[in-house]
């Protein structure tokens, strides 16, 4: 399963989440929890990579994506944890969706312009009915994915949320192997095992309570 270097850098999301959680939420993970992120990230990198083509634009774009996505999660968690706020995960998700549409629509129209019109699409041989059905299906699936993501964020820490999002890549790879018979290399298989082992360690260390000091 080949992906670009950009997707490989995206596997660093948990470390961005840790840094932002420390800065804005005051949540400092233990060294064991922090150490368990290394096999998760490293395993995802191995599982999703066969060949890497480095590109500075892709690198900085992926790093910016990590920063903005985890900033959104951390500040969303801060709002959800604030007892003075009346927002729950569904309300916050709805507000974020509306704001995203208002910000994205002008940008989309300025970039696509006439290319988004039905007459232009038809002139290029695009089946409008099929396009609308597939767009509606993709939008519905993505909507429920984001809704589940916010519901999960309301119940776990941003770091745990980013770990789950990171391991999602492994699930996609395993699913593609099972359902589409996608060939997988020994490096991909090793990365999958390392990532899953890292998740197991993270869950164990996260649940472990520090021992009380005795006088």
Short mmCIF file of C-alpha atoms in Angstrom, two decimals:
data_model
loop_
_atom_site.label_atom_id
_atom_site.label_comp_id
_atom_site.label_asym_id
_atom_site.label_seq_id
_atom_site.Cartn_x
_atom_site.Cartn_y
_atom_site.Cartn_z
CA UNK A 1 0.00 0.00 0.00
CA UNK A 2 1.89 3.05 -1.25
CA UNK A 3 1.30 6.51 0.12
CA UNK A 4 3.18 9.75 -0.22
CA UNK A 5 5.55 11.25 2.29
CA UNK A 6 2.77 13.67 3.24
CA UNK A 7 0.64 10.86 4.65
CA UNK A 8 3.65 9.52 6.52
CA UNK A 9 4.17 12.87 8.27
CA UNK A 10 0.47 12.87 9.20
CA UNK A 11 1.22 9.92 11.47
CA UNK A 12 2.91 12.39 13.86
CA UNK A 13 -0.47 13.72 15.03
CA UNK A 14 -0.21 12.26 18.58
CA UNK A 15 2.96 14.25 19.32
CA UNK A 16 1.28 17.49 18.24
CA UNK A 17 -1.68 16.60 20.42
CA UNK A 18 0.60 16.03 23.43
CA UNK A 19 2.33 19.38 22.94
CA UNK A 20 -0.91 21.35 22.55
CA UNK A 21 -2.56 19.53 25.47
CA UNK A 22 0.36 20.49 27.71
CA UNK A 23 0.23 24.13 26.57
CA UNK A 24 -3.52 24.75 26.64
CA UNK A 25 -5.10 22.04 28.80
CA UNK A 26 -2.33 21.50 31.34
CA UNK A 27 -2.41 17.74 30.72
CA UNK A 28 1.07 16.25 30.99
CA UNK A 29 1.27 12.53 30.15
CA UNK A 30 3.66 10.22 31.97
CA UNK A 31 6.92 9.17 30.35
CA UNK A 32 5.50 5.68 29.82
CA UNK A 33 2.46 7.02 27.98
CA UNK A 34 4.65 9.34 25.94
CA UNK A 35 7.02 6.49 25.13
CA UNK A 36 4.15 4.27 23.96
CA UNK A 37 3.38 6.83 21.24
CA UNK A 38 6.71 6.03 19.54
CA UNK A 39 5.80 2.49 18.39
CA UNK A 40 2.32 3.71 17.38
CA UNK A 41 3.67 6.44 15.14
CA UNK A 42 6.58 4.33 13.90
CA UNK A 43 4.32 1.38 13.20
CA UNK A 44 1.84 3.50 11.23
CA UNK A 45 4.70 4.94 9.19
CA UNK A 46 5.95 1.44 8.32
CA UNK A 47 2.45 0.12 7.69
CA UNK A 48 1.54 2.91 5.29
CA UNK A 49 4.82 3.29 3.44
CA UNK A 50 6.49 1.34 0.69
CA UNK A 51 8.43 4.13 -0.95
CA UNK A 52 8.87 7.72 0.16
CA UNK A 53 9.27 10.70 -2.12
CA UNK A 54 10.33 13.71 -0.07
CA UNK A 55 8.90 17.09 -0.98
CA UNK A 56 9.29 20.25 1.11
CA UNK A 57 5.88 21.62 0.11
CA UNK A 58 4.25 18.35 1.09
CA UNK A 59 6.25 18.21 4.31
CA UNK A 60 5.25 21.68 5.52
CA UNK A 61 1.66 21.19 4.34
CA UNK A 62 1.42 17.98 6.37
CA UNK A 63 2.97 19.65 9.41
CA UNK A 64 0.50 22.54 9.11
CA UNK A 65 -2.32 20.02 8.81
CA UNK A 66 -1.15 18.27 11.98
CA UNK A 67 -1.00 21.58 13.85
CA UNK A 68 -4.40 22.85 12.70
CA UNK A 69 -6.24 19.54 13.19
CA UNK A 70 -4.87 18.98 16.67
CA UNK A 71 -5.45 22.64 17.60
CA UNK A 72 -9.08 22.16 16.63
CA UNK A 73 -9.32 19.02 18.78
CA UNK A 74 -7.62 20.59 21.79
CA UNK A 75 -9.72 23.77 21.75
CA UNK A 76 -12.88 21.73 21.12
CA UNK A 77 -12.01 19.59 24.14
CA UNK A 78 -11.45 22.75 26.17
CA UNK A 79 -14.95 23.98 25.25
CA UNK A 80 -16.51 20.60 25.98
CA UNK A 81 -14.77 20.38 29.36
CA UNK A 82 -15.81 23.90 30.39
CA UNK A 83 -18.72 23.49 32.81
CA UNK A 84 -19.81 27.08 32.21
CA UNK A 85 -20.42 26.33 28.52
CA UNK A 86 -23.72 24.72 27.48
CA UNK A 87 -22.28 23.13 24.35
CA UNK A 88 -22.28 19.37 24.01
CA UNK A 89 -20.44 17.40 21.34
CA UNK A 90 -23.36 17.46 18.85
CA UNK A 91 -23.93 21.21 19.19
CA UNK A 92 -20.22 21.95 18.87
CA UNK A 93 -19.96 19.70 15.83
CA UNK A 94 -22.92 21.48 14.22
CA UNK A 95 -21.39 24.90 14.81
CA UNK A 96 -18.02 23.77 13.45
CA UNK A 97 -19.72 22.33 10.36
CA UNK A 98 -21.58 25.57 9.60
CA UNK A 99 -18.46 27.66 10.15
CA UNK A 100 -16.42 25.34 7.91
CA UNK A 101 -19.00 25.65 5.14
CA UNK A 102 -19.06 29.44 5.34
CA UNK A 103 -15.26 29.57 5.16
CA UNK A 104 -14.85 26.92 2.47
CA UNK A 105 -17.67 27.87 0.08
CA UNK A 106 -16.14 31.21 -1.12
CA UNK A 107 -12.74 29.54 -1.53
CA UNK A 108 -14.25 26.65 -3.51
CA UNK A 109 -16.20 29.01 -5.79
CA UNK A 110 -13.15 31.21 -6.40
CA UNK A 111 -10.97 28.22 -7.30
CA UNK A 112 -13.48 26.10 -9.22
CA UNK A 113 -15.74 28.87 -10.51
CA UNK A 114 -17.53 27.84 -13.68
CA UNK A 115 -16.09 24.33 -13.45
CA UNK A 116 -18.68 23.58 -10.77
CA UNK A 117 -21.66 24.51 -12.95
CA UNK A 118 -23.86 21.68 -14.36
CA UNK A 119 -23.41 22.88 -17.96
CA UNK A 120 -19.62 22.74 -17.69
CA UNK A 121 -19.69 19.27 -16.12
CA UNK A 122 -22.07 17.94 -18.76
CA UNK A 123 -19.91 19.36 -21.55
CA UNK A 124 -17.02 17.29 -20.20
CA UNK A 125 -19.05 14.08 -20.23
CA UNK A 126 -19.76 13.94 -16.49
CA UNK A 127 -22.89 12.07 -15.44
CA UNK A 128 -24.56 14.58 -13.09
CA UNK A 129 -26.93 12.06 -11.53
CA UNK A 130 -24.11 9.65 -10.73
CA UNK A 131 -21.91 12.50 -9.48
CA UNK A 132 -24.64 13.81 -7.16
CA UNK A 133 -25.37 10.35 -5.78
CA UNK A 134 -21.71 9.62 -5.08
CA UNK A 135 -21.16 13.09 -3.60
CA UNK A 136 -24.20 12.68 -1.34
CA UNK A 137 -23.02 9.23 -0.21
CA UNK A 138 -19.47 10.45 0.45
CA UNK A 139 -20.77 13.53 2.29
CA UNK A 140 -23.12 11.46 4.44
CA UNK A 141 -20.38 8.99 5.39
CA UNK A 142 -17.96 11.82 6.18
CA UNK A 143 -20.62 13.60 8.26
CA UNK A 144 -21.22 10.54 10.44
CA UNK A 145 -17.47 9.96 10.69
CA UNK A 146 -16.96 13.49 12.01
CA UNK A 147 -19.93 13.20 14.35
CA UNK A 148 -18.55 10.00 15.85
CA UNK A 149 -15.16 11.70 16.09
CA UNK A 150 -16.60 14.58 18.16
CA UNK A 151 -18.59 12.20 20.34
CA UNK A 152 -15.37 10.30 21.04
CA UNK A 153 -13.49 13.52 21.74
CA UNK A 154 -16.06 14.43 24.38
CA UNK A 155 -15.26 11.21 26.25
CA UNK A 156 -11.48 10.86 25.92
CA UNK A 157 -8.42 13.09 25.96
CA UNK A 158 -7.14 14.75 22.76
CA UNK A 159 -4.07 12.49 22.88
CA UNK A 160 -6.19 9.33 23.00
CA UNK A 161 -8.33 10.75 20.20
CA UNK A 162 -5.26 11.40 18.03
CA UNK A 163 -3.96 7.88 18.74
CA UNK A 164 -7.29 6.43 17.57
CA UNK A 165 -7.15 8.63 14.48
CA UNK A 166 -3.58 7.52 13.82
CA UNK A 167 -4.39 3.83 14.13
CA UNK A 168 -7.31 4.39 11.76
CA UNK A 169 -4.74 4.24 8.98
CA UNK A 170 -3.80 0.72 10.04
CA UNK A 171 -7.48 -0.30 10.03
CA UNK A 172 -7.83 1.04 6.48
CA UNK A 173 -4.78 -0.96 5.38
CA UNK A 174 -6.02 -4.18 7.01
CA UNK A 175 -9.50 -3.65 5.52
CA UNK A 176 -8.06 -3.16 2.04
CA UNK A 177 -6.09 -6.39 2.41
CA UNK A 178 -9.17 -8.35 3.54
CA UNK A 179 -11.76 -6.96 1.14
CA UNK A 180 -9.76 -5.90 -1.93
CA UNK A 181 -6.88 -8.41 -1.71
CA UNK A 182 -4.39 -5.56 -1.78
CA UNK A 183 -0.83 -6.98 -1.63
CA UNK A 184 1.09 -6.11 1.52
CA UNK A 185 4.84 -6.16 2.01
CA UNK A 186 6.65 -7.59 5.06
CA UNK A 187 7.45 -3.99 6.14
CA UNK A 188 3.75 -3.11 6.03
CA UNK A 189 2.88 -6.20 8.07
CA UNK A 190 5.63 -5.43 10.60
CA UNK A 191 4.41 -1.84 10.93
CA UNK A 192 0.85 -3.01 11.53
CA UNK A 193 2.00 -5.30 14.34
CA UNK A 194 4.18 -2.61 15.92
CA UNK A 195 1.37 -0.05 15.80
CA UNK A 196 -1.12 -2.43 17.42
CA UNK A 197 1.43 -3.32 20.10
CA UNK A 198 1.91 0.41 20.74
CA UNK A 199 -1.84 0.87 21.14
CA UNK A 200 -1.91 -1.97 23.66
CA UNK A 201 0.93 -0.38 25.65
CA UNK A 202 -0.73 3.03 25.48
CA UNK A 203 -4.01 1.65 26.84
CA UNK A 204 -2.20 -0.15 29.65
CA UNK A 205 -0.07 2.83 30.66
CA UNK A 206 -3.02 5.21 30.34
CA UNK A 207 -5.08 3.15 32.78
CA UNK A 208 -2.21 2.69 35.24
CA UNK A 209 -2.54 4.95 38.26
CA UNK A 210 0.59 6.40 39.83
CA UNK A 211 1.48 4.82 43.15
CA UNK A 212 0.90 6.96 46.18
CA UNK A 213 4.02 8.02 48.00
CA UNK A 214 4.44 6.55 51.47
CA UNK A 215 5.93 8.52 54.31
#
